[in-house]
CSV table of C-alpha atoms and ligand atoms in Angstrom, one decimal:
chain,number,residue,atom,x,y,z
A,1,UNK,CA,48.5,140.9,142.1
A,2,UNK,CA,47.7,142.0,138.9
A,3,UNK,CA,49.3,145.6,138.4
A,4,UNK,CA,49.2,147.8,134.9
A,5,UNK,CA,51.2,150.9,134.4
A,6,UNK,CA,48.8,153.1,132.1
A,7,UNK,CA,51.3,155.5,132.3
A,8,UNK,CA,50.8,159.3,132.2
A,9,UNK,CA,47.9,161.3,130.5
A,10,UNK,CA,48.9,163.0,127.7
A,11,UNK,CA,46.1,165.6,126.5
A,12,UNK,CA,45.7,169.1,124.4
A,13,UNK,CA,45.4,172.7,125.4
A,14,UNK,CA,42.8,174.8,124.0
A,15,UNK,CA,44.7,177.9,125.0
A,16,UNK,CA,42.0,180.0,124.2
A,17,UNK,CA,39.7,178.8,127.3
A,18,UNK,CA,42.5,180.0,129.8
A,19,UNK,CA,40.8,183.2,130.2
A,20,UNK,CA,37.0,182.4,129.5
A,21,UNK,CA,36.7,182.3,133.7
A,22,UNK,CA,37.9,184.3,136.2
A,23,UNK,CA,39.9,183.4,139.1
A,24,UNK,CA,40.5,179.8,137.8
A,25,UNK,CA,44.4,179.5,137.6
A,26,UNK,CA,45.5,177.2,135.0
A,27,UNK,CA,41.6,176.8,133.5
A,28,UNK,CA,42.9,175.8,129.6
A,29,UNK,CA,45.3,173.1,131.2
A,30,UNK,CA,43.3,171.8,133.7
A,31,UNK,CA,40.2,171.3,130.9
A,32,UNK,CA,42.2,169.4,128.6
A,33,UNK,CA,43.8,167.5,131.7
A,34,UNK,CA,41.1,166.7,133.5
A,35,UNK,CA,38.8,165.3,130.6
A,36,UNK,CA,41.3,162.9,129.6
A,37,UNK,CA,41.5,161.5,133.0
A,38,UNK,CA,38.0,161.1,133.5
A,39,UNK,CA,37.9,159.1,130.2
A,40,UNK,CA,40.7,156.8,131.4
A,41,UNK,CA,39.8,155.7,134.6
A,42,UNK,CA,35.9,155.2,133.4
A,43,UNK,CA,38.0,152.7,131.0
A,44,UNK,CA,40.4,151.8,133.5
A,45,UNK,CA,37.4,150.6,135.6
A,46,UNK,CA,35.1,148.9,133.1
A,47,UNK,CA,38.0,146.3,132.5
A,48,UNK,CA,37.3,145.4,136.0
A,49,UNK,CA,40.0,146.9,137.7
A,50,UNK,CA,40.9,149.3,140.7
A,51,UNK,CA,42.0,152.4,139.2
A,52,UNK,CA,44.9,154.5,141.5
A,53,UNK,CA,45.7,157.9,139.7
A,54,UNK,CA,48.7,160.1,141.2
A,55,UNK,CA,48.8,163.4,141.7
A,56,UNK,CA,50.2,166.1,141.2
A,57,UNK,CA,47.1,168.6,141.6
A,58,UNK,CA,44.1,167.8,143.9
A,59,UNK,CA,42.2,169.4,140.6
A,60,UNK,CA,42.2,166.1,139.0
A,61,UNK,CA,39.3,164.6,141.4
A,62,UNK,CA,37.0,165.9,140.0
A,63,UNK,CA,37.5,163.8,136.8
A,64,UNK,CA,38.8,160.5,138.5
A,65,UNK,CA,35.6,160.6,140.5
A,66,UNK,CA,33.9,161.4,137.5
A,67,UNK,CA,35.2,158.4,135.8
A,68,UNK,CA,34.6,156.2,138.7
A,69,UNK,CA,30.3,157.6,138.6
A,70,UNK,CA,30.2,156.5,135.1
A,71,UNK,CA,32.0,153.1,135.5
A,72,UNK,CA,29.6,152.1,138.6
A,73,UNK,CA,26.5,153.8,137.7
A,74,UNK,CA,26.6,155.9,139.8
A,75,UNK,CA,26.7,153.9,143.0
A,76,UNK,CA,29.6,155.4,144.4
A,77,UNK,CA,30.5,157.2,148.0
A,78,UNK,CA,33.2,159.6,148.2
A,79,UNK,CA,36.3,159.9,151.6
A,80,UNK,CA,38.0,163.0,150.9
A,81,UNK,CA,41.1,162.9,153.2
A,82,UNK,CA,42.5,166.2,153.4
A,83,UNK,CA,43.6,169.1,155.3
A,84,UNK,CA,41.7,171.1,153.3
A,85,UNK,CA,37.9,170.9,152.0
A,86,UNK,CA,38.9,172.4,148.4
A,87,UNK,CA,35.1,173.8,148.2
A,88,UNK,CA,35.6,176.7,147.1
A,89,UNK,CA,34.2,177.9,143.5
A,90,UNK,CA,35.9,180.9,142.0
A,91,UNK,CA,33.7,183.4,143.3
A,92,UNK,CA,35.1,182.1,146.7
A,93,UNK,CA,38.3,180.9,146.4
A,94,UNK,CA,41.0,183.1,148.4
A,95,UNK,CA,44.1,181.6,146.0
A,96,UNK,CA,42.7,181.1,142.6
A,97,UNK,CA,44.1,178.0,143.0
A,98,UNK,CA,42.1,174.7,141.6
A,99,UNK,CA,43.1,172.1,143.7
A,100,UNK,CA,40.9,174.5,146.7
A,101,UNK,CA,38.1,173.2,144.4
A,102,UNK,CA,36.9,169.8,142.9
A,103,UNK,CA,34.7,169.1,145.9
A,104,UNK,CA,32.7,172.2,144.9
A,105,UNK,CA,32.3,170.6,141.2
A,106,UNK,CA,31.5,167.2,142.4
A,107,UNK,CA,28.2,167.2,144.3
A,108,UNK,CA,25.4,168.1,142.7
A,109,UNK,CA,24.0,170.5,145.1
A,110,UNK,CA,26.5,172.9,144.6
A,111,UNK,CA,26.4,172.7,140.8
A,112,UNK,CA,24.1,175.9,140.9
A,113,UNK,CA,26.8,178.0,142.5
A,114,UNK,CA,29.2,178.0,139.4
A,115,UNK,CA,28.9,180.0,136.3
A,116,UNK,CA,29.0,178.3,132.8
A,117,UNK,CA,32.7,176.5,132.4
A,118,UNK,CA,33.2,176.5,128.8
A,119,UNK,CA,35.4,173.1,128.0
A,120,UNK,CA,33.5,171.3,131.2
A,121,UNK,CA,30.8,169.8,129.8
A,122,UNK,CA,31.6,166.3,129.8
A,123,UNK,CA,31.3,166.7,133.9
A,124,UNK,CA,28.0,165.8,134.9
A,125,UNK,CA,27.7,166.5,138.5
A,126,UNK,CA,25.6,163.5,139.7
A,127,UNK,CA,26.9,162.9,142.8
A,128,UNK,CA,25.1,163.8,146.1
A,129,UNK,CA,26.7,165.1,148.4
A,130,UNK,CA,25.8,162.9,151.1
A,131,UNK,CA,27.6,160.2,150.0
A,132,UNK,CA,30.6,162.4,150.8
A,133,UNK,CA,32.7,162.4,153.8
A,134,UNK,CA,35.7,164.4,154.6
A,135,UNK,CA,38.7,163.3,157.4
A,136,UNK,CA,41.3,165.2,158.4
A,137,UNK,CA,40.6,168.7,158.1
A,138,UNK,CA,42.2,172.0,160.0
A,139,UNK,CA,42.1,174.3,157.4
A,140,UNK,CA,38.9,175.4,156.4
A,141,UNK,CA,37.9,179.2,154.5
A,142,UNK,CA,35.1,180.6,156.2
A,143,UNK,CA,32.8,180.1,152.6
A,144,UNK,CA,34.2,176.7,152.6
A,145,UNK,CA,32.9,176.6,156.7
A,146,UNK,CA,29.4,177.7,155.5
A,147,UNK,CA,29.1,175.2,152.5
A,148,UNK,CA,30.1,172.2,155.1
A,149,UNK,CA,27.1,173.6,157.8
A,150,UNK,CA,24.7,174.9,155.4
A,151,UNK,CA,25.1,171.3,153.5
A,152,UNK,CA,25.6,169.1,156.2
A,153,UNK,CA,28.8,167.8,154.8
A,154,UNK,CA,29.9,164.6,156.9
A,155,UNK,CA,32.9,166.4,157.6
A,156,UNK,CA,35.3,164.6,160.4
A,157,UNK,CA,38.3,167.4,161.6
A,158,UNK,CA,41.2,167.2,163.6
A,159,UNK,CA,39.8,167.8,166.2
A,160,UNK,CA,37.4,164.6,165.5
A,161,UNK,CA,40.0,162.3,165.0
A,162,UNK,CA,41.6,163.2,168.4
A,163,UNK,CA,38.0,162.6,170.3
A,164,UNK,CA,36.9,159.7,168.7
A,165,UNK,CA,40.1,158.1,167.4
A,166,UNK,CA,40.6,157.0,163.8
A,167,UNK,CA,38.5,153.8,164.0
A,168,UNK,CA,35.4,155.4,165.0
A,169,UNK,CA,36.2,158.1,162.4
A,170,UNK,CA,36.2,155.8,159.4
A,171,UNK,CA,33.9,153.8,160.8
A,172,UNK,CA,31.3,156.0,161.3
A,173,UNK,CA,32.1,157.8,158.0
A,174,UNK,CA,31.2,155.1,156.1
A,175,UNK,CA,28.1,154.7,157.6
A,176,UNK,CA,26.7,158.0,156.7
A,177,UNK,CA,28.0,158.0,152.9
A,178,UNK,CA,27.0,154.4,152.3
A,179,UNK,CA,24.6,153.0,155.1
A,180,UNK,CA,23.6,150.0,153.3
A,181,UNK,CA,27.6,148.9,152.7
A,182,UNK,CA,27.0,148.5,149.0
A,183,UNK,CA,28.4,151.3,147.2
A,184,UNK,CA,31.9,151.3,145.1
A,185,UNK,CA,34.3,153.8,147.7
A,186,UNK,CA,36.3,156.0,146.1
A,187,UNK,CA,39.0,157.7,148.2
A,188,UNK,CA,40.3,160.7,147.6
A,189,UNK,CA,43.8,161.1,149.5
A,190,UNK,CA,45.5,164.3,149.8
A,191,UNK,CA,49.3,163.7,151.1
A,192,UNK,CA,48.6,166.7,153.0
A,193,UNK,CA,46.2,165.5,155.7
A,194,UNK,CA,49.2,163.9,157.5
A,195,UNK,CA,51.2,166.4,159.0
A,196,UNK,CA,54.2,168.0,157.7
A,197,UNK,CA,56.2,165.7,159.9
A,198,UNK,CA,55.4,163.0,158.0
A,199,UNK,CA,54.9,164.4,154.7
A,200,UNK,CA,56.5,167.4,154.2
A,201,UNK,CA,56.8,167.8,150.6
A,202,UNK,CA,53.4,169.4,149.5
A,203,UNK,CA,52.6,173.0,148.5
A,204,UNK,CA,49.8,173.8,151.3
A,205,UNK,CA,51.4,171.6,154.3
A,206,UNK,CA,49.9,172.6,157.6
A,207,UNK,CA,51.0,171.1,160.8
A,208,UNK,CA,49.0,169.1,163.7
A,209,UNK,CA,47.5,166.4,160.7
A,210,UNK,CA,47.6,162.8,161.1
A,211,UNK,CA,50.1,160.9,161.7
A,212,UNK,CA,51.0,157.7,159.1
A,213,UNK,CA,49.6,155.6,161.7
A,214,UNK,CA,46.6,157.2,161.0
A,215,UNK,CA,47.1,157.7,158.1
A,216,UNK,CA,47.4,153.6,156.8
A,217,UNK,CA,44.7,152.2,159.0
A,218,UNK,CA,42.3,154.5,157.3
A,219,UNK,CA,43.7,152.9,154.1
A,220,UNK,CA,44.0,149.3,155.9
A,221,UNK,CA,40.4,149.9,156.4
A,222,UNK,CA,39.1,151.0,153.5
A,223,UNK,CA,41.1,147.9,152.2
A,224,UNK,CA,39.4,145.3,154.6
A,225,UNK,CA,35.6,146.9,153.6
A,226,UNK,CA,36.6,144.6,150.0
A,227,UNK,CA,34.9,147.8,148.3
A,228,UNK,CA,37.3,150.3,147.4
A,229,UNK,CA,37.0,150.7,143.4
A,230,UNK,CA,39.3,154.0,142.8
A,231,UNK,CA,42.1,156.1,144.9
A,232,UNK,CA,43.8,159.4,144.1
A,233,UNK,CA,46.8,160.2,145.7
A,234,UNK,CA,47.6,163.8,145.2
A,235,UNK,CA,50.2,166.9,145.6
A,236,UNK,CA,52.8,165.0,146.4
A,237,UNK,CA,55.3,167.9,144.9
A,238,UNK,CA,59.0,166.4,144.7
A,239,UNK,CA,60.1,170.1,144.2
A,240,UNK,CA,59.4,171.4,147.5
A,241,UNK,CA,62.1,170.8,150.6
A,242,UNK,CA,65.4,168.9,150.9
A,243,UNK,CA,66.1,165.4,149.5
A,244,UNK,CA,65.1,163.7,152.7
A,245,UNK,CA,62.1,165.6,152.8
A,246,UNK,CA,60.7,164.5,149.5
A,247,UNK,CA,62.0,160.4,150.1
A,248,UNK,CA,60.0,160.6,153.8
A,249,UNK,CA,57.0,162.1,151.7
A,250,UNK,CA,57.4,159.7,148.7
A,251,UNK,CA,57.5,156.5,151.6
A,252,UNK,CA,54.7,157.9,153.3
A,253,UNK,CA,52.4,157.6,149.9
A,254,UNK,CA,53.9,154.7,149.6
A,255,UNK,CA,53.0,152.7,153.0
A,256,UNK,CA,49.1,154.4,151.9
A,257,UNK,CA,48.9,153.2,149.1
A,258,UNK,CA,50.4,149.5,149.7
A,259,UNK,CA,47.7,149.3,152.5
A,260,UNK,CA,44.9,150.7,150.4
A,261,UNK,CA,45.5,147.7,148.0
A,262,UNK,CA,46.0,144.9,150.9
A,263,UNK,CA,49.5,145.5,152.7
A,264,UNK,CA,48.9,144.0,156.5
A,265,UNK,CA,51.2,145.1,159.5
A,266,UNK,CA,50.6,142.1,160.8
A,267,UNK,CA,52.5,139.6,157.7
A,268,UNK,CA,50.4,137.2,155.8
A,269,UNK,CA,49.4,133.9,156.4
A,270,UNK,CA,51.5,131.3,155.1
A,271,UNK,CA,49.9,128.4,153.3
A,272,UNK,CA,52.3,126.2,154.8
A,273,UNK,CA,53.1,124.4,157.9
A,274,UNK,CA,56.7,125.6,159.8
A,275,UNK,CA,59.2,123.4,157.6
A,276,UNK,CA,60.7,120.5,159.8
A,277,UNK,CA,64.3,120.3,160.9
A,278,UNK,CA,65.7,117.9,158.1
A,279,UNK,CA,69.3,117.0,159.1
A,280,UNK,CA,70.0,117.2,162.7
A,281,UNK,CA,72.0,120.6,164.6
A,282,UNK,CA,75.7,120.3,165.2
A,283,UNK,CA,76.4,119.5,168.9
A,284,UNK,CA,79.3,120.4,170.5
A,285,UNK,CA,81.6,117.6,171.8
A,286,UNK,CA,82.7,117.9,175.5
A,287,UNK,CA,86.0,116.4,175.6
B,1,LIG,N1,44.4,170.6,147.4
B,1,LIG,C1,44.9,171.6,148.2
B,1,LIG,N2,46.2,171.5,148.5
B,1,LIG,N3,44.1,172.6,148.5
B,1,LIG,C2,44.5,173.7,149.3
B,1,LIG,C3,43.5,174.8,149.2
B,1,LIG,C4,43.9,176.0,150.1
B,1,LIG,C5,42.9,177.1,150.1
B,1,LIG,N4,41.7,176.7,150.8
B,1,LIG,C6,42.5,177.5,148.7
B,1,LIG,O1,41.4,177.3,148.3
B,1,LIG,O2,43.3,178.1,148.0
């Protein structure tokens, strides 16, 4: 496999956006943060390869997927996995915090509910939003509830994934957001939709998610659909909990991401017969 490190984003901070919106922590950084990415993975992509970005802030999806519309023209579809829906704008956000909102900037049909962000205008929200599925949610605001109904957000929770199992889930994900099995898929992948047992370092962990099980055959099939053009893999924080904590969180990114980009349980095949016994087994002489 080919792999290239394009190492970390470096960007500038126009400090004087930070306070141009309200209730947008972080707005100055996450402007000069955000544009950059979007401008590498668009690049990233239009050399014709997969482009994974880690994360750090769930904020940053808005510009990978961004990147990834402009790459593909477009013809993308979107599987947020998440505890959270991060819908909110910042009229409805309960934290102030960002990363509760890049699905709100990414669809189109909820471009009308922001005000003017100063800094954001190399985001062009062209994305509909019913190429967008969600899996994994159980914990949603009530505005963020509303937007999902009022919408029709394919939106799979918890609860979802228990009735149907995990197959049917993705299966039937990607058959709402890309019917005709032809669009470039571009997960989004929160750490924090499995549940704290398995990934416990992450600022807004919240128990009963999925498990890694889960958590990899979603990848495994995302892998297997031969479509998947960009990943994120976010808020992964290596500050929060014990050592252990943050090596059983690190792993569990780690066993996503490997079968998002063709790890298989099952081994691979050789292209080899079993080699042949050459020289023949020591036998033991009965006196
Ligand atoms: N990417 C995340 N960790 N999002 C958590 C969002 C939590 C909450 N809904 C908020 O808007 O503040």
């Amino acid at each position: 496999m080919d792999i290239k490190d394009y190492g970390n984003i470096s960007y500038t901070v126009n400090r004087e956006l930070e306070a141009s919106v309200p209730n947008m922590k972080g707005y100055a950084e996450i402007v000069g943060c955000t544009h950059e990415v979007s401008k590498n993975v668009e690049k990233i992509m239009k050399e014709g390869r997969m482009c994974l970005t880690l994360g750090g802030d769930h904020s940053i999806a808005m510009a990978t997927v961004d990147g990834h519309i402009k790459a593909k023209d477009n013809e993308v579809c979107l599987l947020w996995i998440d505890a959270h829906a991060d819908c909110n704008t910042n009229k409805t956000t309960p934290s102030g915090n960002v990363h509760g909102m890049p699905m709100a900037l990414i669809p189109y049909e909820l471009s009308d509910y922001w005000p003017h962000l100063p800094g954001m205008d190399w985001h062009k929200p062209v994305m509909s939003i019913r190429n967008v599925a969600y899996i994994g949610l159980r914990s949603v605001d009530s505005y963020e509830r509303l937007i999902i109904e009022k919408l029709g957000i394919t939106a799979f929770f918890m609860a979802d994934v228990e009735s149907y199992g995990i197959n049917t889930v993705v299966n039937m994900a990607l058959d709402r957001i890309d019917p005709e099995r032809t669009r470039s898929i571009h997960v989004s992948y929160d750490i924090d939709s499995l549940d704290t047992l398995e990934a416990p370092s992450t600022g807004t962990s919240v128990r009963g998610g999925l498990t890694l099980r889960e958590g990899i055959q979603i990848m495994e099939m995302v892998h297997s659909t031969g479509r998947l053009g960009a990943m994120d893999l976010v808020e992964v924080n290596p500050h929060i909990g014990s050592e252990g904590d943050v090596k059983k969180t690190v792993e569990a990114a780690i066993h996503v991401i490997l079968a998002a980009f063709g790890y298989n349980r099952r081994g691979y095949r050789t292209q080899d017969t079993l080699p042949l016994q050459t020289f023949p087994p020591t036998r033991q002489v009965i006196q």
